[in-house]
Tab-separated table of C-alpha atoms and ligand atoms in Angstrom:
chain	number	residue	atom	x	y	z
A	21	UNK	CA	134.620	89.499	171.568
A	22	UNK	CA	131.456	90.322	173.560
A	23	UNK	CA	128.466	91.347	171.486
A	24	UNK	CA	127.133	94.834	172.325
A	25	UNK	CA	123.778	94.695	174.096
A	26	UNK	CA	120.857	96.982	173.355
A	27	UNK	CA	117.906	96.846	175.737
A	28	UNK	CA	118.536	93.189	176.476
A	29	UNK	CA	119.133	92.130	172.835
A	30	UNK	CA	122.444	90.924	171.474
A	31	UNK	CA	123.226	92.947	168.401
A	32	UNK	CA	126.091	92.746	165.978
A	33	UNK	CA	127.463	96.032	164.694
A	34	UNK	CA	125.885	95.598	161.241
A	35	UNK	CA	122.388	95.107	162.683
A	36	UNK	CA	122.839	98.021	165.095
A	37	UNK	CA	123.861	100.269	162.184
A	38	UNK	CA	120.916	99.053	160.092
A	39	UNK	CA	118.572	99.892	162.996
A	40	UNK	CA	120.052	103.368	163.304
A	41	UNK	CA	119.719	103.847	159.567
A	42	UNK	CA	116.071	102.791	159.725
A	43	UNK	CA	115.381	105.283	162.513
A	44	UNK	CA	117.025	108.042	160.484
A	45	UNK	CA	114.912	107.079	157.434
A	46	UNK	CA	111.798	107.393	159.603
A	47	UNK	CA	112.822	110.907	160.548
A	48	UNK	CA	114.156	110.172	164.076
A	49	UNK	CA	117.433	111.929	163.413
A	50	UNK	CA	118.059	113.875	166.604
A	51	UNK	CA	119.553	112.073	169.627
A	52	UNK	CA	117.992	113.534	172.785
A	53	UNK	CA	119.473	111.311	175.525
A	54	UNK	CA	122.547	109.117	175.837
A	55	UNK	CA	120.572	106.148	177.143
A	56	UNK	CA	117.402	104.851	175.472
A	57	UNK	CA	114.130	105.077	177.406
A	58	UNK	CA	111.565	102.310	176.920
A	59	UNK	CA	108.390	104.334	177.319
A	60	UNK	CA	106.245	101.178	177.392
A	61	UNK	CA	107.950	100.278	180.692
A	62	UNK	CA	107.302	103.623	182.373
A	63	UNK	CA	104.463	103.698	184.927
A	64	UNK	CA	101.504	105.652	183.640
A	65	UNK	CA	101.103	108.728	185.797
A	66	UNK	CA	98.091	110.964	185.669
A	67	UNK	CA	99.248	114.327	186.921
A	68	UNK	CA	96.714	116.286	188.947
A	69	UNK	CA	95.640	119.470	187.237
A	70	UNK	CA	97.523	122.336	188.826
A	71	UNK	CA	95.699	125.637	189.079
A	72	UNK	CA	97.012	127.951	186.395
A	73	UNK	CA	98.074	130.578	188.952
A	74	UNK	CA	100.367	128.053	190.682
A	75	UNK	CA	102.429	127.436	187.563
A	76	UNK	CA	105.841	129.121	187.766
A	77	UNK	CA	106.356	131.878	185.242
A	78	UNK	CA	108.594	130.683	182.395
A	79	UNK	CA	112.101	132.067	182.629
A	80	UNK	CA	112.688	134.922	180.237
A	81	UNK	CA	114.653	133.701	177.223
A	82	UNK	CA	117.556	135.920	176.306
A	83	UNK	CA	117.041	135.249	172.595
A	84	UNK	CA	114.209	133.664	170.620
A	85	UNK	CA	116.620	132.419	167.944
A	86	UNK	CA	115.818	135.198	165.472
A	87	UNK	CA	119.276	136.728	165.747
A	88	UNK	CA	120.870	133.356	165.076
A	89	UNK	CA	118.613	132.752	162.042
A	90	UNK	CA	119.477	136.201	160.674
A	91	UNK	CA	123.193	135.519	161.132
A	92	UNK	CA	122.949	132.180	159.321
A	93	UNK	CA	121.046	133.768	156.446
A	94	UNK	CA	123.634	136.555	156.192
A	95	UNK	CA	126.388	133.922	156.095
A	96	UNK	CA	124.609	131.974	153.326
A	97	UNK	CA	124.198	135.188	151.321
A	98	UNK	CA	127.856	136.148	151.720
A	99	UNK	CA	129.082	132.665	150.768
A	100	UNK	CA	126.863	132.512	147.687
A	101	UNK	CA	127.729	136.026	146.544
A	102	UNK	CA	131.451	135.275	146.891
A	103	UNK	CA	131.357	132.249	144.571
A	104	UNK	CA	132.666	133.098	141.104
A	105	UNK	CA	132.121	129.685	139.509
A	106	UNK	CA	129.807	126.711	139.920
A	107	UNK	CA	132.647	124.690	141.444
A	108	UNK	CA	133.281	127.458	143.996
A	109	UNK	CA	129.559	127.683	144.723
A	110	UNK	CA	129.305	123.929	145.313
A	111	UNK	CA	132.255	124.096	147.702
A	112	UNK	CA	130.795	127.091	149.565
A	113	UNK	CA	127.333	125.547	149.860
A	114	UNK	CA	128.645	122.174	150.993
A	115	UNK	CA	130.766	123.871	153.645
A	116	UNK	CA	127.876	125.964	155.008
A	117	UNK	CA	126.960	124.581	158.455
A	118	UNK	CA	123.989	126.873	159.124
A	119	UNK	CA	121.425	124.408	157.813
A	120	UNK	CA	120.482	121.632	160.235
A	121	UNK	CA	119.593	119.185	157.427
A	122	UNK	CA	123.273	118.803	156.655
A	123	UNK	CA	123.756	116.796	159.841
A	124	UNK	CA	121.175	114.156	158.917
A	125	UNK	CA	121.954	113.743	155.217
A	126	UNK	CA	124.404	111.282	153.714
A	127	UNK	CA	125.604	113.211	150.676
A	128	UNK	CA	125.595	116.759	149.364
A	129	UNK	CA	123.527	116.933	146.212
A	130	UNK	CA	124.427	119.925	144.039
A	131	UNK	CA	123.482	119.431	140.395
A	132	UNK	CA	123.622	117.117	137.408
A	133	UNK	CA	123.617	117.479	133.643
A	134	UNK	CA	125.322	120.098	131.533
A	135	UNK	CA	125.685	123.569	133.093
A	136	UNK	CA	126.036	125.018	129.555
A	137	UNK	CA	122.508	123.818	128.704
A	138	UNK	CA	119.819	126.346	127.780
A	139	UNK	CA	117.352	124.713	130.155
A	140	UNK	CA	117.695	124.492	133.936
A	141	UNK	CA	115.248	122.297	135.857
A	142	UNK	CA	114.730	123.269	139.484
A	143	UNK	CA	113.393	120.458	141.672
A	144	UNK	CA	112.596	120.207	145.346
A	145	UNK	CA	115.103	118.241	147.409
A	146	UNK	CA	117.083	115.013	147.287
A	147	UNK	CA	115.190	111.833	148.125
A	148	UNK	CA	116.653	108.592	149.385
A	149	UNK	CA	118.431	107.565	146.173
A	150	UNK	CA	119.744	111.088	145.525
A	151	UNK	CA	121.031	111.173	149.114
A	152	UNK	CA	122.934	107.934	148.482
A	153	UNK	CA	124.386	108.966	145.117
A	154	UNK	CA	124.857	112.723	145.684
A	155	UNK	CA	123.081	113.536	142.370
A	156	UNK	CA	119.628	115.091	141.865
A	157	UNK	CA	116.776	113.151	140.266
A	158	UNK	CA	118.249	109.665	140.102
A	159	UNK	CA	115.404	107.747	141.804
A	160	UNK	CA	112.073	106.719	140.277
A	161	UNK	CA	110.907	110.315	139.783
A	162	UNK	CA	114.265	111.098	138.182
A	163	UNK	CA	113.894	108.237	135.728
A	164	UNK	CA	110.502	109.591	134.696
A	165	UNK	CA	112.015	113.084	134.418
A	166	UNK	CA	114.653	111.715	132.013
A	167	UNK	CA	111.934	110.019	129.906
A	168	UNK	CA	109.812	113.198	129.850
A	169	UNK	CA	112.617	115.443	128.643
A	170	UNK	CA	113.956	112.681	126.378
A	171	UNK	CA	110.587	112.834	124.592
A	172	UNK	CA	111.392	116.410	123.479
A	173	UNK	CA	114.951	115.509	122.546
A	174	UNK	CA	116.775	116.626	125.716
A	175	UNK	CA	119.084	114.561	127.934
A	176	UNK	CA	121.236	115.448	130.916
A	177	UNK	CA	124.210	113.616	129.373
A	178	UNK	CA	123.805	114.853	125.782
A	179	UNK	CA	127.172	115.634	124.206
A	180	UNK	CA	125.744	118.653	122.419
A	181	UNK	CA	124.891	121.423	124.949
A	182	UNK	CA	121.927	122.424	122.717
A	183	UNK	CA	120.362	119.012	123.421
A	184	UNK	CA	121.237	118.903	127.129
A	185	UNK	CA	119.540	119.996	130.323
A	186	UNK	CA	120.903	120.941	133.710
A	187	UNK	CA	119.142	119.989	136.925
A	188	UNK	CA	119.371	121.104	140.533
A	189	UNK	CA	117.130	121.341	143.608
A	190	UNK	CA	116.013	124.038	146.022
A	191	UNK	CA	117.613	121.995	148.824
A	192	UNK	CA	121.009	120.355	148.533
A	193	UNK	CA	120.492	118.094	151.581
A	194	UNK	CA	117.770	115.514	152.033
A	195	UNK	CA	115.013	116.363	154.567
A	196	UNK	CA	114.479	113.391	156.930
A	197	UNK	CA	111.681	111.073	155.885
A	198	UNK	CA	111.250	113.146	152.674
A	199	UNK	CA	109.169	115.706	154.532
A	200	UNK	CA	108.514	119.095	152.914
A	201	UNK	CA	111.293	121.608	153.557
A	202	UNK	CA	110.451	124.243	156.155
A	203	UNK	CA	110.245	127.943	155.153
A	204	UNK	CA	113.502	128.508	157.068
A	205	UNK	CA	115.294	125.733	155.149
A	206	UNK	CA	114.069	127.209	151.869
A	207	UNK	CA	115.164	130.715	152.902
A	208	UNK	CA	118.642	129.470	153.846
A	209	UNK	CA	118.999	127.635	150.522
A	210	UNK	CA	117.689	130.440	148.359
A	211	UNK	CA	120.894	132.549	148.189
A	212	UNK	CA	122.706	129.489	146.816
A	213	UNK	CA	119.928	128.720	144.301
A	214	UNK	CA	119.843	132.333	143.125
A	215	UNK	CA	123.609	132.368	142.572
A	216	UNK	CA	123.436	128.912	140.971
A	217	UNK	CA	120.984	130.220	138.352
A	218	UNK	CA	123.094	133.349	137.805
A	219	UNK	CA	126.256	131.313	137.177
A	220	UNK	CA	124.592	128.677	134.970
A	221	UNK	CA	122.720	131.458	133.107
A	222	UNK	CA	120.073	129.276	131.414
A	223	UNK	CA	117.684	130.723	128.818
A	224	UNK	CA	114.707	128.967	130.417
A	225	UNK	CA	113.863	127.410	133.775
A	226	UNK	CA	111.382	124.684	134.642
A	227	UNK	CA	110.016	124.998	138.183
A	228	UNK	CA	109.316	121.405	139.055
A	229	UNK	CA	106.468	121.268	141.582
A	230	UNK	CA	105.240	123.321	144.514
A	231	UNK	CA	108.460	123.730	146.483
A	232	UNK	CA	110.341	125.075	143.450
A	233	UNK	CA	107.475	127.540	142.824
A	234	UNK	CA	107.386	128.550	146.485
A	235	UNK	CA	111.137	129.214	146.489
A	236	UNK	CA	111.371	130.931	143.104
A	237	UNK	CA	108.135	132.919	142.808
A	238	UNK	CA	106.711	132.782	146.341
A	239	UNK	CA	103.579	130.911	145.244
A	240	UNK	CA	102.168	127.426	145.673
A	241	UNK	CA	99.292	125.757	143.848
A	242	UNK	CA	101.079	123.906	141.077
A	243	UNK	CA	97.887	122.592	139.461
A	244	UNK	CA	96.812	126.201	138.912
A	245	UNK	CA	100.301	127.519	138.040
A	246	UNK	CA	101.429	124.768	135.656
A	247	UNK	CA	101.646	125.596	132.007
A	248	UNK	CA	101.715	129.393	132.517
A	249	UNK	CA	104.993	131.234	131.923
A	250	UNK	CA	106.289	133.311	134.846
A	251	UNK	CA	109.516	135.129	135.638
A	252	UNK	CA	111.922	133.535	138.107
A	253	UNK	CA	115.396	134.827	138.960
A	254	UNK	CA	114.985	137.301	136.078
A	255	UNK	CA	114.385	134.549	133.482
A	256	UNK	CA	111.344	132.979	131.798
A	257	UNK	CA	110.195	129.987	133.825
A	258	UNK	CA	107.550	127.321	133.351
A	259	UNK	CA	105.949	125.689	136.414
A	260	UNK	CA	105.274	121.980	135.810
A	261	UNK	CA	103.852	119.154	137.872
A	262	UNK	CA	106.580	117.138	139.576
A	263	UNK	CA	107.317	113.672	138.145
A	264	UNK	CA	106.687	112.195	141.617
A	265	UNK	CA	103.129	113.598	141.358
A	266	UNK	CA	102.791	112.160	137.854
A	267	UNK	CA	103.804	108.727	139.151
A	268	UNK	CA	100.922	108.903	141.634
A	269	UNK	CA	98.485	110.575	139.203
A	270	UNK	CA	99.095	109.212	135.709
A	271	UNK	CA	96.047	111.106	134.363
A	272	UNK	CA	98.015	114.357	134.875
A	273	UNK	CA	100.584	113.236	132.282
A	274	UNK	CA	98.429	114.692	129.495
A	275	UNK	CA	98.877	118.240	130.833
A	276	UNK	CA	102.563	117.597	131.492
A	277	UNK	CA	102.965	116.565	127.855
A	278	UNK	CA	101.329	119.822	126.741
A	279	UNK	CA	103.779	121.719	128.972
A	280	UNK	CA	106.730	119.851	127.470
A	281	UNK	CA	105.583	120.764	123.965
A	282	UNK	CA	105.229	124.431	124.977
A	283	UNK	CA	108.761	124.299	126.365
A	284	UNK	CA	110.107	122.709	123.206
A	285	UNK	CA	108.414	125.372	121.069
A	286	UNK	CA	109.959	128.140	123.192
A	287	UNK	CA	113.418	126.555	123.019
A	288	UNK	CA	113.194	126.197	119.260
A	289	UNK	CA	111.307	129.407	118.549
B	27	URA	N1	112.584	115.024	143.706
B	27	URA	C1	113.169	116.217	143.550
B	27	URA	O1	112.501	117.242	143.530
B	27	URA	N2	114.486	116.258	143.414
B	27	URA	C2	115.241	115.168	143.397
B	27	URA	O2	116.449	115.288	143.248
B	27	URA	C3	114.609	113.923	143.553
B	27	URA	C4	113.285	113.871	143.702
């Protein structure tokens, strides 16, 4: 069988798929043209400056996209409100097509741990490993998260619900290249997060990092917010520095340990 050719190279299917995967990892996840354009081969053209008055007026756009965004948000709200159980919510959220990220992600990432737990941890978004496994916090940051909460006697797989935690993210789909979620992506995810918290009904919430704080309390600045109790979704919540930040800044682990002890005291008090 003839090998497919790509810009003069012979490629087997496995290599072609690996290349595509690499591009997606780098954030190039939107095909714009059917045929690739080698921009190094294009002649360099310096366009003469046209006088501003000569430029044609841009055609009036019938819609700036606001109506579409409002409709997608209304759909997310209706789907979330209609879910009467966590299983129904997961199904509704996974089926929601209004969020563009869904098209670039591998797996839907809903939650992990014990939904009966008294503590719910709200993270940011799936990373590469979470996107592969369809479970939140299973990469390097997730392993540190397990060690942190293990140090105060909590585990996501504890048999006893009193000793367990439950974990989810603001976003259920991975943003390409692990970029920060946009305000629109957060807004579209928020109805599902709100309903998720309502159905799981934890006693306490940990807001893990800036994106969780932005979504839940409309504030960023985790180094200022951490360690101070706030109210999120009608429940007591503790902002903490994200384990990914702690991996990059080990000196911040001291404050994180103080936060864990405060959390333990509140759970036991
Ligand atoms: N970081 C998060 O905030 N959530 C994950 O699931 C993984 C990494």
